[in-house]
C-alpha positions as a Python dict, from the first residue, in 0.01 Angstrom:
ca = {
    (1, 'X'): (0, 0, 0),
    (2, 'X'): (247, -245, -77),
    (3, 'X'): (400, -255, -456),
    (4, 'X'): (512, -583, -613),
    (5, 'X'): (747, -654, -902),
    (6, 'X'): (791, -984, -1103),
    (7, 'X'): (1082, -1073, -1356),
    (8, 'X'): (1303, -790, -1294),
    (9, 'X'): (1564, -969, -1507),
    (10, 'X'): (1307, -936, -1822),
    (11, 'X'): (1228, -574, -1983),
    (12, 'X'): (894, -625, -1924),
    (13, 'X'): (967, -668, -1559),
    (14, 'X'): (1203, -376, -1620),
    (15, 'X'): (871, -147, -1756),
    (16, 'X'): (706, -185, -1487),
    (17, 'X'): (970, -52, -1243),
    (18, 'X'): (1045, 262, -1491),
    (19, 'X'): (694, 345, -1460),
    (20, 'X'): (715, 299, -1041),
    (21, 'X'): (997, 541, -1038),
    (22, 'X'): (901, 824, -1248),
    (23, 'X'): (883, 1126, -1043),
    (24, 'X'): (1038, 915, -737),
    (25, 'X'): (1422, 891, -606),
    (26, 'X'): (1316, 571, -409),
    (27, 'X'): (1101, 278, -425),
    (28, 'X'): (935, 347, -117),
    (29, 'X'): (1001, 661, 84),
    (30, 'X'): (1222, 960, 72),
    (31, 'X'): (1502, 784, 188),
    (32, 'X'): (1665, 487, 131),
    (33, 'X'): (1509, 171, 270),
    (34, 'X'): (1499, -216, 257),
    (35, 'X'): (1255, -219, -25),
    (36, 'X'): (1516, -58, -265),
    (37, 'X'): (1783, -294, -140),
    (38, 'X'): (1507, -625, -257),
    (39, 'X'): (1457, -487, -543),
    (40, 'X'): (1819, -412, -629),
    (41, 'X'): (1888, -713, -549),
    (42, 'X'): (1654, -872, -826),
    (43, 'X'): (1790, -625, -1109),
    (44, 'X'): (2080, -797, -1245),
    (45, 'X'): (2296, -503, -1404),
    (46, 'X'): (2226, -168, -1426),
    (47, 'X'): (1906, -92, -1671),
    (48, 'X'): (1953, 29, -1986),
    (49, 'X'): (1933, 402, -2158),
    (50, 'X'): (1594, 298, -2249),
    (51, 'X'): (1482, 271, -1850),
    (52, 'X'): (1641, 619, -1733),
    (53, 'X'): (1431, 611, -1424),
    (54, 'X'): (1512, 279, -1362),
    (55, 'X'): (1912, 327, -1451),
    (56, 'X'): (1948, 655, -1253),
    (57, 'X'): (1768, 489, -938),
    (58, 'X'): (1973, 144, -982),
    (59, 'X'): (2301, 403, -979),
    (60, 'X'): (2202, 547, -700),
    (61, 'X'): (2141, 259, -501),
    (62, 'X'): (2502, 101, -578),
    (63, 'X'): (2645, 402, -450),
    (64, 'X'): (2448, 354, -94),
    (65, 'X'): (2560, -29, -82),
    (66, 'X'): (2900, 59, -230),
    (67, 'X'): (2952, 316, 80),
    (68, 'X'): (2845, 60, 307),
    (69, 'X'): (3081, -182, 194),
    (70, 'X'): (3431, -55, 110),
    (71, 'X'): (3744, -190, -82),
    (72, 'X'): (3738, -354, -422),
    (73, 'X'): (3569, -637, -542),
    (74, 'X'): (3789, -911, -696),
    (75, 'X'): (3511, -1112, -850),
    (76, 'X'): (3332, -1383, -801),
    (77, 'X'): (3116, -1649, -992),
    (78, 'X'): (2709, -1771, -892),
    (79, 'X'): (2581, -2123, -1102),
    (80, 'X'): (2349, -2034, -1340),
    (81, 'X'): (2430, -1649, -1334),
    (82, 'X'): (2382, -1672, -1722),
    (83, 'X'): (1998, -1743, -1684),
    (84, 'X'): (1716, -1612, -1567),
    (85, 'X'): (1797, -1512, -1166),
    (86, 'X'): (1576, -1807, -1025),
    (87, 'X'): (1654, -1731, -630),
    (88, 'X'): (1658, -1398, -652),
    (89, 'X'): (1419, -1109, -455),
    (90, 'X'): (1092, -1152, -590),
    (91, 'X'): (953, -771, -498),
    (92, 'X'): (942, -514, -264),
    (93, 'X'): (620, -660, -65),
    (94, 'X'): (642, -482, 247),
    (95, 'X'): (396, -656, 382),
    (96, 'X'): (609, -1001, 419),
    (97, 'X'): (870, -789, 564),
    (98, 'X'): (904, -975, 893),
    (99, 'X'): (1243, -1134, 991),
    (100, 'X'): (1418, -862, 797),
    (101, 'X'): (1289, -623, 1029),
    (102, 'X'): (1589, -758, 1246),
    (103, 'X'): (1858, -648, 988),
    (104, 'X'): (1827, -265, 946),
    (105, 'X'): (2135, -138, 658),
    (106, 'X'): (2124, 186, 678),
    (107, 'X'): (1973, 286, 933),
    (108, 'X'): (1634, 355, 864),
    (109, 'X'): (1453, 139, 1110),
    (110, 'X'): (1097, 309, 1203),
    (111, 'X'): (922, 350, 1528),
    (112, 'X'): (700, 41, 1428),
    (113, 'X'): (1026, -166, 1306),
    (114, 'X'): (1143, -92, 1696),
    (115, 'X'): (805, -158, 1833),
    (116, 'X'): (798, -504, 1684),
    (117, 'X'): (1132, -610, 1797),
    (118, 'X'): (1085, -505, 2144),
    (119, 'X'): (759, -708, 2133),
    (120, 'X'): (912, -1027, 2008),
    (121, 'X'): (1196, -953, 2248),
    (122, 'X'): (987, -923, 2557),
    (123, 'X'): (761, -1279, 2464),
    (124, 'X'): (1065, -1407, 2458),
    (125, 'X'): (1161, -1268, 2790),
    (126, 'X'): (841, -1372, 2962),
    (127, 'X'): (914, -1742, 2799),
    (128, 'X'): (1240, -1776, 3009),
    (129, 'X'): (1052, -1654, 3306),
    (130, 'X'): (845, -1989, 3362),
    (131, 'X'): (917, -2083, 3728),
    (132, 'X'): (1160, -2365, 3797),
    (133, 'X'): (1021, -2685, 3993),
    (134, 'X'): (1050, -2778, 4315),
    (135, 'X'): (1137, -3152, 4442),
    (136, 'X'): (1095, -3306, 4810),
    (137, 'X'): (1395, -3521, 4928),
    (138, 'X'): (1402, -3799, 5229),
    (139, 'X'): (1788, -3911, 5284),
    (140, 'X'): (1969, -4189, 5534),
    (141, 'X'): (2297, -4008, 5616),
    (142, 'X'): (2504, -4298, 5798),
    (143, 'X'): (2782, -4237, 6032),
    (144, 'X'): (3131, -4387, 6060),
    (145, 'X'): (3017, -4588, 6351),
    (146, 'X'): (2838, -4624, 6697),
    (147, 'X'): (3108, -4371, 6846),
    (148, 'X'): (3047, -4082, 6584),
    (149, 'X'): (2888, -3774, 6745),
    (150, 'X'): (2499, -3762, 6587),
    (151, 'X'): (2475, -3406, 6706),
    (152, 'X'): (2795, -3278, 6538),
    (153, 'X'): (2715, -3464, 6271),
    (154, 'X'): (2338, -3348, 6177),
    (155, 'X'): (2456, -2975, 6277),
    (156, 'X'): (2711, -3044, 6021),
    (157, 'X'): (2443, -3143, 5731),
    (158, 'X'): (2296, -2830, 5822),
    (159, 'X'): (2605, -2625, 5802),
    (160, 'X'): (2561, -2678, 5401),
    (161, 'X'): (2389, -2361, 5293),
    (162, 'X'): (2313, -2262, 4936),
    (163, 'X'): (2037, -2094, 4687),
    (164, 'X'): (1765, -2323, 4645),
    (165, 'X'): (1835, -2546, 4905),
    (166, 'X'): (1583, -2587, 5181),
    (167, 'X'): (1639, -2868, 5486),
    (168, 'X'): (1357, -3001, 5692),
    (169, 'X'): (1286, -3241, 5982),
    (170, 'X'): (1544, -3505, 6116),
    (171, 'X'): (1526, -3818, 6314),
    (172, 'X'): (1788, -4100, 6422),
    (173, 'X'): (1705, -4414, 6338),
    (174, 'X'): (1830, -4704, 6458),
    (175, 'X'): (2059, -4935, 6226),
    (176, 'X'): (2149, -5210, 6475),
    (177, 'X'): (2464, -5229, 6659),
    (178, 'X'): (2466, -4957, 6864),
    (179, 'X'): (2472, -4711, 6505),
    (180, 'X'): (2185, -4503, 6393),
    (181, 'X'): (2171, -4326, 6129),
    (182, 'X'): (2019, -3999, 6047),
    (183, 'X'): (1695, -3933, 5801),
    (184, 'X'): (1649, -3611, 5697),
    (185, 'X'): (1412, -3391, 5452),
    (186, 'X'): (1514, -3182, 5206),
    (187, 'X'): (1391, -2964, 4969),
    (188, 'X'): (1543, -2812, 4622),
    (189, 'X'): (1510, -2622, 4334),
    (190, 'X'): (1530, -2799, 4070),
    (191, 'X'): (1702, -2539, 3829),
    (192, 'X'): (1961, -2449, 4131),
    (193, 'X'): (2053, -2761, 4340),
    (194, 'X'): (2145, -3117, 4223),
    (195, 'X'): (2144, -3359, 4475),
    (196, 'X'): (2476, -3563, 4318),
    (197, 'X'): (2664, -3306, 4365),
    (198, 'X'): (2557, -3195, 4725),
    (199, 'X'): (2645, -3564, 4840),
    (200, 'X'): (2959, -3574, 4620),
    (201, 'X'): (3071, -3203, 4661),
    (202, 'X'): (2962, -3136, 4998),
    (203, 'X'): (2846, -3372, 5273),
    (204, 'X'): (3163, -3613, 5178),
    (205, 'X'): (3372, -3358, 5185),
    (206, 'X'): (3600, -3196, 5464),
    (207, 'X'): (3525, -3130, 5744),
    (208, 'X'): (3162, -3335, 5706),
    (209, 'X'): (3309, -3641, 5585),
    (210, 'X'): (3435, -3664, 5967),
    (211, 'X'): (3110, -3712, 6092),
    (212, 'X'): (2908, -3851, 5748),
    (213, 'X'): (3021, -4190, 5603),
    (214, 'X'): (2756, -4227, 5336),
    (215, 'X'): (2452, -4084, 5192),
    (216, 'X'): (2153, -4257, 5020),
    (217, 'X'): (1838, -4087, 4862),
    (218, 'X'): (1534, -4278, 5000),
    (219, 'X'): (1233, -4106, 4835),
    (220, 'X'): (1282, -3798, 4543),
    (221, 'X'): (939, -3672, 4437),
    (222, 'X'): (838, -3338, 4224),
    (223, 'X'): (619, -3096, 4386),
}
């Protein structure tokens, strides 16, 4: 069951946690866990001869952290360090531990601190997962003129392979003098293909561009 401490800055608050520690190394535990590093946290200075529980623990927990974190401290100054500490760790409530369950000091992470993470870690695995969408594309690809090879030039279109790319039916249709142009379907995933740059990057490029003059999306619809 959880334990909770208030006004660890007070001696009253100070009591309480000299009576949670007689007989005990630890706040929680045999070993040394996140609940002593909260409450630490909330105790501003080492407790008093009057709190020998308290004191010894408190000691003993500076020497974890101060293994932890090496060199020398050169000192630093918090606002309103002279009064009561307003933002500091209200109590060991392992209950509320959730985030924290992420950030494991010394290595004391249980099997159920594990289990948790790999939970939240696989829902959010299995939120990426949601299947991109699909869109159907009709395009005019026009030729230089009435002399350009429509063969060459549709097996051309074709030659463009890539994931996510799908092409359909064709026809020629005719334009008027002479030139037809080619209308073709197309289909893409969304996620893997943009149609931009397949014009820009592809079918106006070399060697297509010496059959395809100019592309033009007629219809674009989600499926």
């Amino acid at each position: 069951m959880a334990v909770t401490f208030s006004d660890l800055h007070t001696g009253e608050g100070l009591k309480a946690l000299e009576s949670h520690l007689a007989g005990k190394t630890y706040v929680s535990g045999d070993v040394i866990s996140k609940d002593d590093i909260k409450v630490f946290a909330a105790v501003p200075s080492k407790p008093g001869a009057e709190f020998p529980n308290a004191a010894r623990w408190y000691e003993t927990v500076a020497a974890a952290v101060a293994s932890r974190f090496p060199g020398k401290g050169v000192g630093v100054n918090l606002p309103g360090a002279g009064s009561a500490p307003a933002a500091a760790a209200p109590a060991a409530d392992t209950a509320k531990d959730d985030d924290d369950d992420d950030l494991d000091l010394f290595g004391d992470e249980t099997e159920e601190d594990k289990k948790a993470a790999d939970e939240r870690a696989a829902a959010k695995a299995s939120a990426k997962k949601k299947e991109s969408g699909k869109s159907s594309v009709l395009m005019d690809v026009k030729p230089w003129d009435d002399e350009t090879d429509m063969k060459k030039l549709e097996e051309a279109v074709r030659s463009v392979q890539m994931e996510g790319l799908t092409w359909g039916a064709s026809k020629l249709v005719p334009v008027g003098y002479g030139i037809k142009k080619m209308t073709i379907m197309l289909t893409i995933v969304d996620d893997l293909v943009s149609v931009d740059s397949l014009i820009e990057d592809h079918l106006q490029e070399a060697p297509i561009n010496e059959y395809v003059q100019s592309c033009d999306i007629v219809a674009f619809n989600k499926i």
